[in-house]
Amino acid sequence: MWINRLRIYISVACLISTPAYSHELWLEGADYEIAINEKIVSDLKVGQNFQGSTYSFFPDSFQRFDVALAGQVKPVEGRLGNRPAVDINALGEGLNILVYQSNNMIVTYTEFEKFASFVEHKALENALSRHEELEFPKDKFREVYSRYAKSLVGVGNAKGADKAYGLETEIVALKNPYTDDLDDGFDVKVLYQGKPRKNAQVEIYEKKANSEEAAEVFTTTTNDKGIASIDVKPGYVYQLDAVVIRQPAKELAEEKDAVWETLWANMTFATPPS
């Protein structure tokens, strides 16, 4: 028993220490469309390009982990160390949405080039000039970061719609990928503190369903209303990612000894075969 518990703690420690500048966190469904009598099964994963390590259900690692359907919201329940992290009954027929918020985590930069590469990759280049203006150190500094992941699961008729669930930053689907016409794209809105993020980069990871092939990666940008339209293909799985960078609040900065804070919004879903 104690060996299993130790393995769980080691797994979580690895998750907490994963460098923010190079990895996403997402919820990867075993299936994104299921029958009414089937369970919602999803892995909690950390990695790159839709490939990564799988982590266990560990309540001390997250602030929030819910499943939602229309007006219902219920905490995801699981046993300590469960893998997959999600293995639950759906709330009912329709579009069920997994909603996850991690704890605050820390990464320490000892090479400024890695920070510069990260912010450039995520189209957050203004952070570099602010780093200079504020005379933050370059040889060693810390960043606090948190993850905000959602996953869309169609149950039965899969009817329903996504909405904002009050996360500090989140991606909201403006279409239902399982019931709506996607010929003119899959529309999403990117929010920060409940307001649209205009001119925000959305990174898209695209791979064939049930395939081990590497994901194709491309980006788009939200318009003045915080909306982005994404071209999608039938029979594919998608992961969307959008990152906010800011200076942490004074109390958090002092607690974590951090000069930057990043907030990562993520969404996963699939498209039905043609």
C-alpha angles and dihedrals in degrees: 000000000000091000091055091048090050090052090053093051091048090050092052092045089055090050092050093049096047108127111255093211096066111029142065127206117219145160111244116196123217082218127000093201117049140166121258092256095050127092127244105247120183138160124224104226139182123194146081136295092005092304123103152107124310120232134202131244105272117163094200090065098061141052095205137011115171143158116217136192121177104308095347122098122177132172115253106248125209144143120265108273097014114160120220088045091218122049106145145132115264117251088238143298115323139047107341115193127202113212121193133179120181129211118260111279134189136230123185118211117209094166117056090201090068091054091047091049091050097050092045091050091051093044093245096126094142086075090070094059091043090051088056095044093050091045093231114176119265102194095062132358140144136238126197116211141180136191130228111188132176132182128195116219123183113214119191107320088005091215119160143070139261121240140177113288099193099263118155086244127003147156115240120200112227091191133045105239092206100049109020131081108262098182091109094042142276109280124211136174121218115213134193117187088348095304129105116264108223121203090012119153116241115197115208126204114194128186137158115265113261091008131129092205118121116266123254110237127206138149140225135180132234120243127234089286093053092252127136127185115212125199108229135185129221115261097022136121120226138200122191124196133186125172132204121200123196142147109272120246112269095254093049092044091054094043094050098028087231132148097193137040126198128192119198122205116195137176133183130193141142135231121230118248114262 
